[in-house]
CSV table of C-alpha atoms and ligand atoms in Angstrom, one decimal:
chain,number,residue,atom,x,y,z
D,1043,UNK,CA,49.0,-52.0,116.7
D,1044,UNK,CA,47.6,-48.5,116.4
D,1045,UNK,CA,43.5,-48.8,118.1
D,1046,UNK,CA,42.3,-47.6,114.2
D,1047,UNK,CA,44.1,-49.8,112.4
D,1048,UNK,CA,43.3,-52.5,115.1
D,1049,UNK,CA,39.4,-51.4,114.8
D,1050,UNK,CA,39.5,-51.4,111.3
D,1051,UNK,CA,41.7,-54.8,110.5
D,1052,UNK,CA,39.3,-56.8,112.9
D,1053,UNK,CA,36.4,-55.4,111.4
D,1054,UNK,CA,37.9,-56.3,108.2
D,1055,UNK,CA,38.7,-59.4,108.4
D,1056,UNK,CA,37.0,-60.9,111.6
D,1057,UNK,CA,33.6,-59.7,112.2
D,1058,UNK,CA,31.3,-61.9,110.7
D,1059,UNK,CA,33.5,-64.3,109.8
D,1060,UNK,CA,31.7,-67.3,111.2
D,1061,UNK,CA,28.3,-68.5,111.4
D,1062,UNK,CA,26.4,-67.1,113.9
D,1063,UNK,CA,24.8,-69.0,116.6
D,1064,UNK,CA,21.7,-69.0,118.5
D,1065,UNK,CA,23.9,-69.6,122.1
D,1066,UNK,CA,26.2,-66.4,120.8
D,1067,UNK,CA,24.4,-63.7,123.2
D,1068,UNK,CA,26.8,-61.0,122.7
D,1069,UNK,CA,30.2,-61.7,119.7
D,1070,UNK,CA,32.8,-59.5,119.0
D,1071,UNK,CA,33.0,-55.8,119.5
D,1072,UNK,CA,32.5,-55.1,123.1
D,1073,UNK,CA,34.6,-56.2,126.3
D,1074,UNK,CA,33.7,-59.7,126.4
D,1075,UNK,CA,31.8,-62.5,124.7
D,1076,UNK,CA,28.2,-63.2,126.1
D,1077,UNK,CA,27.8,-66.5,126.1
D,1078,UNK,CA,25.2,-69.2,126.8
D,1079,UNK,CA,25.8,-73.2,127.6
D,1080,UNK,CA,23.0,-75.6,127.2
D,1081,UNK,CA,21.4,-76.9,130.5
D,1082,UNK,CA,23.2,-80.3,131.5
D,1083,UNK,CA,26.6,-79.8,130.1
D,1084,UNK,CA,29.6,-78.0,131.0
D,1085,UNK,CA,32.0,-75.9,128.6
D,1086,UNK,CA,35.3,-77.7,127.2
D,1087,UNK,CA,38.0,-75.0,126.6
D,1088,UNK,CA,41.5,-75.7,125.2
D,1089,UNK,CA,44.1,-73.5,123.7
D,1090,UNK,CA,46.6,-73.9,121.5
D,1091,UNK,CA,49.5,-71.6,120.5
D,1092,UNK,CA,51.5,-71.4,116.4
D,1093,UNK,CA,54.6,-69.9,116.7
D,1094,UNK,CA,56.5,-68.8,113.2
D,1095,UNK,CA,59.8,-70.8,113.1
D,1096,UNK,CA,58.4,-73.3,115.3
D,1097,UNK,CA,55.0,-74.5,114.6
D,1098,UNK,CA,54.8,-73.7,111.1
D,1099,UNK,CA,57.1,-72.0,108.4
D,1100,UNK,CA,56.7,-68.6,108.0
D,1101,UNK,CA,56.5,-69.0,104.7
D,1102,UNK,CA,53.3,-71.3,104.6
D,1103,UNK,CA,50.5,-70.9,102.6
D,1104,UNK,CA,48.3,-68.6,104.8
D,1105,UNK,CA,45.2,-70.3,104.2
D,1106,UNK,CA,46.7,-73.2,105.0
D,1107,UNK,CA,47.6,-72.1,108.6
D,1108,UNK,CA,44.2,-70.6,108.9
D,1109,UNK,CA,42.5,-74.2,108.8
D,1110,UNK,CA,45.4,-75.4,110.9
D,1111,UNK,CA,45.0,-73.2,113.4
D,1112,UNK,CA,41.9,-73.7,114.1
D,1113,UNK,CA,42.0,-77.7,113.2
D,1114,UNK,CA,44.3,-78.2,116.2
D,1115,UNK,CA,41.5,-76.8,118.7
D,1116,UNK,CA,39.0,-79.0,117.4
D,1117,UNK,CA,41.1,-81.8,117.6
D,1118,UNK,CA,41.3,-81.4,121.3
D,1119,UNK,CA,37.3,-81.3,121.6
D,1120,UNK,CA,37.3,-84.1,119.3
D,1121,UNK,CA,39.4,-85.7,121.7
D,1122,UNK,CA,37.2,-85.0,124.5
D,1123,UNK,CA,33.9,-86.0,122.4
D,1124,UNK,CA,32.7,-82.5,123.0
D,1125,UNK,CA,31.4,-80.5,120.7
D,1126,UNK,CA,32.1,-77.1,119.0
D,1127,UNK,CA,30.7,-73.9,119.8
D,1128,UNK,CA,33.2,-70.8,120.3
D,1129,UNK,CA,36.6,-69.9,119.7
D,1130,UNK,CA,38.6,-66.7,120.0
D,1131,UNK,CA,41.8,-65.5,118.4
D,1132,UNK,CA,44.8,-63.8,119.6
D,1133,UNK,CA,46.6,-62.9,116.6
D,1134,UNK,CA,50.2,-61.5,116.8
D,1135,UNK,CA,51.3,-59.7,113.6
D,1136,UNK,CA,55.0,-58.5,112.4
D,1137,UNK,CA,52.3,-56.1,109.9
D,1138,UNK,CA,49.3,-56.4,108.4
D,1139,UNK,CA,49.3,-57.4,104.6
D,1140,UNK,CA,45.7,-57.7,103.2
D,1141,UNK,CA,46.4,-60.6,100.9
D,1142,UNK,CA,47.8,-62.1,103.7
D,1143,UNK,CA,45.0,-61.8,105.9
D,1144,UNK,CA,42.3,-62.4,103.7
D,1145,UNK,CA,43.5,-66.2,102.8
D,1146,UNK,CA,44.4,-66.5,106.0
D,1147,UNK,CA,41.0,-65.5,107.6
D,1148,UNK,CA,39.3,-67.3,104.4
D,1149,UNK,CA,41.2,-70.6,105.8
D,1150,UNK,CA,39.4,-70.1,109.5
D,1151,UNK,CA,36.2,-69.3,107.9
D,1152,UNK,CA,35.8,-72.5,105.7
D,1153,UNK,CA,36.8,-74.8,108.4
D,1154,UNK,CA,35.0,-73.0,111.3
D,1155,UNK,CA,31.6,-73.2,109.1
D,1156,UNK,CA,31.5,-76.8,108.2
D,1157,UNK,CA,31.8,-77.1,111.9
D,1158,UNK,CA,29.6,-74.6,113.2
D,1159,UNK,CA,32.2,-73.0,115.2
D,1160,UNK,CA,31.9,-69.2,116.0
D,1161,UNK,CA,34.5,-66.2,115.9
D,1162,UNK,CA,33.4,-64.2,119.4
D,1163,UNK,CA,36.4,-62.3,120.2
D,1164,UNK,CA,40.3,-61.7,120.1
D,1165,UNK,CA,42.9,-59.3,120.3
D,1166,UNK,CA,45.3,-57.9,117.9
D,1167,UNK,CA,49.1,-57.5,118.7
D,1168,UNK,CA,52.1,-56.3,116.7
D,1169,UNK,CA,55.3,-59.0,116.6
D,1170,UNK,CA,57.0,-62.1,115.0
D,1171,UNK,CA,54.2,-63.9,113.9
D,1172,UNK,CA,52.0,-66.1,116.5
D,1173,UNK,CA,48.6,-67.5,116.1
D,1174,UNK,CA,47.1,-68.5,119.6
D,1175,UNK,CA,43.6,-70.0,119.3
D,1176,UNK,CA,41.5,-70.8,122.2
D,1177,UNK,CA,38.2,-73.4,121.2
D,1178,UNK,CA,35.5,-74.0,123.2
D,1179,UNK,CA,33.0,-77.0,123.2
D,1180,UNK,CA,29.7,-78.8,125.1
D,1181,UNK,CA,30.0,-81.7,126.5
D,1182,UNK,CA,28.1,-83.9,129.4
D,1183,UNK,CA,30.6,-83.7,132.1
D,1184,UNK,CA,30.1,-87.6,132.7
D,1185,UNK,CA,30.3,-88.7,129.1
D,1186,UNK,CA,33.5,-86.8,128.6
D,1187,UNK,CA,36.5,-88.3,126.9
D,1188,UNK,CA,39.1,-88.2,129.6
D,1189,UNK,CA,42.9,-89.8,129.2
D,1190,UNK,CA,42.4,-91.6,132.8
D,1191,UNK,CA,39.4,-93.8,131.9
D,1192,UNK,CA,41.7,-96.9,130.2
D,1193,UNK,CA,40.4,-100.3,131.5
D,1194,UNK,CA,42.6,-103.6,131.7
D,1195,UNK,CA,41.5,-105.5,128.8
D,1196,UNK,CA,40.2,-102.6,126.4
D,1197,UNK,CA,41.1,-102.1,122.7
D,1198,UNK,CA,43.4,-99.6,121.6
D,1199,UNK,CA,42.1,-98.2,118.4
D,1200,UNK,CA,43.6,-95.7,115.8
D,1201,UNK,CA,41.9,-93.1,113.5
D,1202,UNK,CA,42.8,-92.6,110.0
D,1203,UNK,CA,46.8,-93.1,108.7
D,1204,UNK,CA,49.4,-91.9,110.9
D,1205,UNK,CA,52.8,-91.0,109.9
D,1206,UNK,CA,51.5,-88.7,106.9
D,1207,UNK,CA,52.6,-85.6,108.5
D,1208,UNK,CA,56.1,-86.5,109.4
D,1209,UNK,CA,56.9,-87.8,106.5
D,1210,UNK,CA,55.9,-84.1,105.1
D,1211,UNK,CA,58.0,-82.6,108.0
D,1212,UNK,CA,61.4,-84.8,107.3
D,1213,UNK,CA,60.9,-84.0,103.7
D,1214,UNK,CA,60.7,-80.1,104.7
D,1215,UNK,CA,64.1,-80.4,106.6
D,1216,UNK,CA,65.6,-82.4,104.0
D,1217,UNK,CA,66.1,-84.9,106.9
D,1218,UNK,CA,65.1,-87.8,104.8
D,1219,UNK,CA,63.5,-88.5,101.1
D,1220,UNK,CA,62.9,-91.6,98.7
D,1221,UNK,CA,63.0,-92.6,95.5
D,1222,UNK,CA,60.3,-94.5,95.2
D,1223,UNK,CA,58.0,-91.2,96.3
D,1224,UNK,CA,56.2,-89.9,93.4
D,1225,UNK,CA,55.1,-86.0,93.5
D,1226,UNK,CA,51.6,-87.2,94.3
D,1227,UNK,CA,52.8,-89.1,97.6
D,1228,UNK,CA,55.0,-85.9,98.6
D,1229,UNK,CA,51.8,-84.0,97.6
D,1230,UNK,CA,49.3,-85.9,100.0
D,1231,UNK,CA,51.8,-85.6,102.8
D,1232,UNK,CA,52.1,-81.8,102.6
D,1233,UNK,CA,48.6,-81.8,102.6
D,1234,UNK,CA,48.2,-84.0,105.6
D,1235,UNK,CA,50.7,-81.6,107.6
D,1236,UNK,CA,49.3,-78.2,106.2
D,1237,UNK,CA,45.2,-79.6,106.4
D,1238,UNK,CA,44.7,-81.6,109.3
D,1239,UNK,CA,40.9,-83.1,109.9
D,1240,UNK,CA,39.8,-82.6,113.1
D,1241,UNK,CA,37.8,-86.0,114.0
D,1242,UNK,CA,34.9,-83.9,115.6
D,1243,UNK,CA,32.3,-86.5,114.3
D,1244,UNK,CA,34.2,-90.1,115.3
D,1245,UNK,CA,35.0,-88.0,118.7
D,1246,UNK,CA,30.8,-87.9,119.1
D,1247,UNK,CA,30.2,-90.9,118.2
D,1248,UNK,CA,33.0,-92.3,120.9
D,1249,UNK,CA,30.7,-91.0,123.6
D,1250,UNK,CA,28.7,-93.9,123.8
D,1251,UNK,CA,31.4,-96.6,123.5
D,1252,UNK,CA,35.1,-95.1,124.5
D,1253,UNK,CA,36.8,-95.5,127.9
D,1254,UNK,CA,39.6,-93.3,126.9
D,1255,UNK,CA,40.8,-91.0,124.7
D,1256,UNK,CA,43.6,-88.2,123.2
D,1257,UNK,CA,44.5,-86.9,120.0
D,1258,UNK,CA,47.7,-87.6,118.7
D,1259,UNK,CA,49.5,-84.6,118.3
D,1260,UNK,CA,53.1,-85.4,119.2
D,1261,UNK,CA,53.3,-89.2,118.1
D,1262,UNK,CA,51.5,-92.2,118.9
D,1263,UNK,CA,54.0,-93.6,121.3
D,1264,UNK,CA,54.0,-90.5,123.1
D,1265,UNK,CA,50.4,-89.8,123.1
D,1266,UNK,CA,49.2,-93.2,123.8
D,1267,UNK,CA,51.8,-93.3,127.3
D,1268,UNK,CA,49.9,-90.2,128.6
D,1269,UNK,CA,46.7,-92.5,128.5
D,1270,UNK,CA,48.3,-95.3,130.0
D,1271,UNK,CA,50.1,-93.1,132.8
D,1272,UNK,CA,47.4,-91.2,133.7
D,1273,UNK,CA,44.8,-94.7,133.6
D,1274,UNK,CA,47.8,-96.6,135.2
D,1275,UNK,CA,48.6,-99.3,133.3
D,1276,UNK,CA,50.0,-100.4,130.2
D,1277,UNK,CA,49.7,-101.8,126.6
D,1278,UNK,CA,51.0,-104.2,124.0
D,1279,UNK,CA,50.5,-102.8,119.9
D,1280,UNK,CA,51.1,-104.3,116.9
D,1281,UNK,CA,53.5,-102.8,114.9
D,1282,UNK,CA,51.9,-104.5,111.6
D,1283,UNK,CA,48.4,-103.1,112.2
D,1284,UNK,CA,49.5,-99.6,112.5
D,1285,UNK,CA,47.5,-98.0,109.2
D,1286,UNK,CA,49.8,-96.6,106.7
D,1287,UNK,CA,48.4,-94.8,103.9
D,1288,UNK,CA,49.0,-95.6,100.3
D,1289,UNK,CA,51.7,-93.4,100.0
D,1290,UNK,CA,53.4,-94.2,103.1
D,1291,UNK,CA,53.1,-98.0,101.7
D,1292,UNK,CA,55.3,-96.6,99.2
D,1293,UNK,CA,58.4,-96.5,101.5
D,1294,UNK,CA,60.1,-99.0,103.5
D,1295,UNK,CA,58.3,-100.9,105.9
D,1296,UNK,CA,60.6,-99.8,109.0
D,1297,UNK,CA,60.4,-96.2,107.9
D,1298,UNK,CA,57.2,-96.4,107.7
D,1299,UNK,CA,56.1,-97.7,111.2
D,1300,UNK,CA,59.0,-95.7,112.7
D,1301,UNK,CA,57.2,-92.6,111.7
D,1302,UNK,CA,53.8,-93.9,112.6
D,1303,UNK,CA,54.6,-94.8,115.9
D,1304,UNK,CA,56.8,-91.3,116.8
D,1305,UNK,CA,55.8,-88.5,114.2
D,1306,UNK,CA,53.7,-86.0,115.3
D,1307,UNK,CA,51.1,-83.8,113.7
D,1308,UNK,CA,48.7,-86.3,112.3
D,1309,UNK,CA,46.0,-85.4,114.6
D,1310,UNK,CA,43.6,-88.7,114.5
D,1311,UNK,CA,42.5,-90.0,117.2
D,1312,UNK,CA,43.7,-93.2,119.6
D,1313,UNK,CA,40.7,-94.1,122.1
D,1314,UNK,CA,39.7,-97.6,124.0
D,1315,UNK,CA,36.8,-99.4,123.8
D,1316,UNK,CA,35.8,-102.2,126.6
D,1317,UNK,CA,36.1,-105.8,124.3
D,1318,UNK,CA,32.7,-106.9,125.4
D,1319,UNK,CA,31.6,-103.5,123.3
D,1320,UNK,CA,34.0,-103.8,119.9
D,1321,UNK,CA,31.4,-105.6,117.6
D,1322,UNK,CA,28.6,-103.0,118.5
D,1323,UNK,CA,31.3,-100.3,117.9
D,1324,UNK,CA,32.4,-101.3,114.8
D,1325,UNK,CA,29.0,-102.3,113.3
D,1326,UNK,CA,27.5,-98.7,114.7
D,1327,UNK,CA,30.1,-96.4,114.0
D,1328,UNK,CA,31.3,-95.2,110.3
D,1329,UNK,CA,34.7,-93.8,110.5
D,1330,UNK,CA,38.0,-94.4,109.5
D,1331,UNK,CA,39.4,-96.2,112.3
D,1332,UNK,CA,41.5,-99.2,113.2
D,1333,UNK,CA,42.5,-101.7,116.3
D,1334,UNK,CA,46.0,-101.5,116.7
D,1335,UNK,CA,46.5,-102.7,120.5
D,1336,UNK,CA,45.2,-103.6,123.9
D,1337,UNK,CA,45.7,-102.4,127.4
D,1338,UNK,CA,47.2,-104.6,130.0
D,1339,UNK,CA,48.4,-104.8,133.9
D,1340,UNK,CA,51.8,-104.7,133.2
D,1341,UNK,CA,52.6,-101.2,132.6
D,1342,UNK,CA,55.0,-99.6,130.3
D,1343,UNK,CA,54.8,-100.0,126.2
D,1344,UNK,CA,55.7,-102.6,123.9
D,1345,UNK,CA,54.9,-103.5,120.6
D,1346,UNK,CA,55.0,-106.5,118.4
D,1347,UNK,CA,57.2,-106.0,115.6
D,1348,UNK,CA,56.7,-106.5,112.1
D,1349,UNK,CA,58.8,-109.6,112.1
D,1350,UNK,CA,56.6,-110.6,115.5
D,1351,UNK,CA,59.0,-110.1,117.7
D,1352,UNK,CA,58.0,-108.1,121.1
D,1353,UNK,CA,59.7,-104.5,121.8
D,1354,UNK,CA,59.9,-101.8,124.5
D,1355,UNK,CA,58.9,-98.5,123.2
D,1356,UNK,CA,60.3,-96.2,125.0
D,1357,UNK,CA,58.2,-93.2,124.0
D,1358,UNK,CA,60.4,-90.7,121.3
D,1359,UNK,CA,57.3,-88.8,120.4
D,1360,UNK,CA,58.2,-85.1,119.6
D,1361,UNK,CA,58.8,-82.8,123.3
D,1362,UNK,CA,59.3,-79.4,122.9
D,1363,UNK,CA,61.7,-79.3,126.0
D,1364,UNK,CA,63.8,-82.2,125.6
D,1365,UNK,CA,67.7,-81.6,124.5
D,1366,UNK,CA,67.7,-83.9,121.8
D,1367,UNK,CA,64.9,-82.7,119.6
J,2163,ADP,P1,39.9,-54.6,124.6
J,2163,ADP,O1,40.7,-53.4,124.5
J,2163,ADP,O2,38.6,-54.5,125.4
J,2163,ADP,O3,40.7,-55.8,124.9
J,2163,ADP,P2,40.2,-54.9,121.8
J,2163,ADP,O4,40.4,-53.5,121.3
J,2163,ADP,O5,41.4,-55.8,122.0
J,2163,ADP,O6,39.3,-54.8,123.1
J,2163,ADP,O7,39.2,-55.7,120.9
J,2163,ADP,C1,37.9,-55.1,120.5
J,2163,ADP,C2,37.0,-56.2,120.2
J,2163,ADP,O8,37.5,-56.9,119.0
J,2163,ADP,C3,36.8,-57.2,121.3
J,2163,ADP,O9,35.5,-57.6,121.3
J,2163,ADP,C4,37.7,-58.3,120.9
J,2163,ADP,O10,37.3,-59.6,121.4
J,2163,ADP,C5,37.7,-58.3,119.4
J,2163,ADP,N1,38.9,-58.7,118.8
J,2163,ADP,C6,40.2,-58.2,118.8
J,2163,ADP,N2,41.0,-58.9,118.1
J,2163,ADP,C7,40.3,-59.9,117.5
J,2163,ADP,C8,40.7,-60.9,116.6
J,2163,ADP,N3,41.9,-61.1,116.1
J,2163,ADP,N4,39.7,-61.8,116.3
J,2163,ADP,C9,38.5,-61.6,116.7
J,2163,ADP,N5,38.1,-60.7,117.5
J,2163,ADP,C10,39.0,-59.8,117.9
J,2164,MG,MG1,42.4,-56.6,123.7
C-alpha cells in the first residue's frame, strides 16, 4: 500500500483505537512498541493467522471478524490463565473500503476494551484478505496453564456448550440442516461461530486450581489428545455429560455429540482439576463449566457412549493438513 495512504488508513482507523495503558511506554507510530512487564511475571505471546476462503468467508460481516480476530488471541491467554495486555495487527488488504474498515475496526475496539487489551502496533499490506493478530499477556511463569501438567486421577472439565459453532459451519456448507431447527437456533449458532467469548475470566480463576489446560479450537477430541500426549497419559469421557446448548438439544442426540466431541471453533475451555480440589473449585469459582471426564494410566481416548457403552476416539478434530478434511 502506498506509505500515505498507509499513514493515513492506520491513523484512521487504528490509532487510538484501544484503551490505553499505564505499562504502554511507547504505542503505535514509531519503529517499535515500548513496552513494560510487571516485576514477577513473564510475557505470554501467541499468534494467530484469518485467511479469506479459509478461516472465514469473505463475505462476513466485518465487525464480526473484528471481534473474532481478536477473540481467538485471547482465547489462547485464556488458555494459559494469563492475562491481557498488548496485541498487534498485521492486516493484509485486497483495498481499502472505509465502511469496511470502520465495522471492522469498531469490532476490535469493543472487544479489546471490555478486556483491556491495547492496539501498539502493525503493519499494513496490500492482498487477498488476511487478518494476522499477535496477543500478548502476564502471567507468573509457575502458575501458567501448560498442556503437560495432566495428573492421573484429575477431572476433565468443559466450558460453556460445545458444538455451537459447527453446527453453524455445516449449515454454511449446506453439509447438513434439520427440521426441527427453528431460525432462532440457526441464529445462536451463527452467532456462536461469528462471536466467540474468549474465557479470559474462568482462565484466571483456573490459576489457583487447574493442572492443565487448552482451548478448544479444532474439536474436543482433538484438543483434549494434545493434553493427554503432551502430560502422557490418557482419559475416559462421557459422551452424555458433554453440554449441549438448548438449541443443539434440538437435534438428534448422535448429531449432537458427534459435533461436540469433533467440531471446532467453539473456543471454551477443557482444563483438569486434581479430585481432592473439585468441591473447593466448584463452590469458589462462577463460570459456565462442566465435568465431562477423567484422566487415567492407560493412554489413548475413549468415551462412554450415550447408550453406556465404551468407545475409542480416535481423534477427527478439524487438521488443516490432513487429506481428508
Ligand atoms: P515500519 O515501516 O517501521 O515497519 P510502518 O509504516 O509499517 O512502520 O508502520 C508505522 C507505524 O504504524 C508502526 O508503529 C506500526 O506498528 C503501526 N502500524 C502499521 N500498521 C498497523 C496496523 N494495521 N495496526 C496498528 N498499527 C499499525
Ligand atoms: Mg511495517
Amino acid at each position: 500500500m502506498s506509505t500515505q495512504s498507509e499513514f493515513s488508513l492506520i491513523e484512521t482507523y487504528f490509532t487510538d483505537l484501544t484503551a490505553s495503558r499505564d505499562d504502554v511506554y511507547l504505542g503505535i507510530g514509531d519503529d517499535c512498541a515500548l513496552l513494560t512487564c510487571p516485576d514477577g511475571h513473564v510475557v505470554a505471546v501467541s499468534i494467530d493467522t484469518l485467511v479469506a476462503g479459509i478461516h472465514f468467508f469473505a463475505d462476513v460481516d466485518p465487525e464480526s471478524l473484528g471481534h473474532k480476530s481478536l477473540a481467538v488471541g485471547l482465547s489462547d491467554l485464556a488458555a494459559m490463565g494469563a492475562k491481557p495486555a498488548w496485541f498487534t495487527l498485521a492486516l493484509t488488504l485486497p483495498d481499502s473500503s472505509a465502511p469496511w474498515l470502520t465495522a471492522f475496526s469498531q469490532g476490535l475496539a469493543t472487544l479489546a476494551k471490555q478486556y483491556n487489551i491495547q492496539l501498539v502496533g502493525g503493519d499494513t499490506t496490500k492482498g487477498p484478505l488476511t487478518i494476522s493478530i499477535q496477543v500478548h499477556g502476564f502471567i507468573k511463569p509457575e502458575q501458567a496453564l501448560r498442556r503437560d501438567g495432566a495428573q492421573i486421577g484429575d477431572l476433565i472439565y468443559v466450558s460453556g456448550t460445545l458444538g455451537d459453532a459447527g453446527a453453524a459451519l455445516q449449515l454454511k456448507l449446506q453439509q447438513w440442516d434439520d427440521e426441527a431447527l427453528t431460525a432462532e437456533d440457526k441464529h445462536y449458532f451463527y452467532h456462536r461461530l461469528e462471536k466467540p467469548t474468549p474465557r479470559i475470566d474462568l482462565g484466571q480463576s483456573l490459576l489457583e486450581f487447574a493442572t492443565s489446560a487448552i482451548d478448544i479450537s479444532d474439536g474436543l477430541s482433538s484438543d483434549l489428545a494434545h493434553i493427554l500426549k503432551k502430560s502422557d497419559v490418557g482419559a475416559t469421557i462421557d459422551l452424555a455429560k458433554l453440554p449441549l446448548s438448548s438449541s443443539l438439544q434440538n437435534i438428534s442426540k448422535t448429531k449432537a455429540v458427534e459435533l461436540a466431541l469433533n467440531s471446532g471453533d467453539d473456543y471454551e475451555l477443557c482444563f483438569t482439576i486434581p479430585a481432592d480440589k473439585q468441591k473447593l473449585f466448584e463452590s469458589t469459582v462462577d463460570g459456565t463449566y462442566r465435568q465431562v471426564g477423567v484422566i487415567e494410566a492407560e493412554l489413548g481416548l475413549r468415551a462412554i457412549n450415550v447408550d453406556g457403552q465404551m468407545d475409542t476416539i480416535t481423534g477427527s478434530g478439524y487438521d488443516h493438513f490432513s487429506t481428508n478434511s
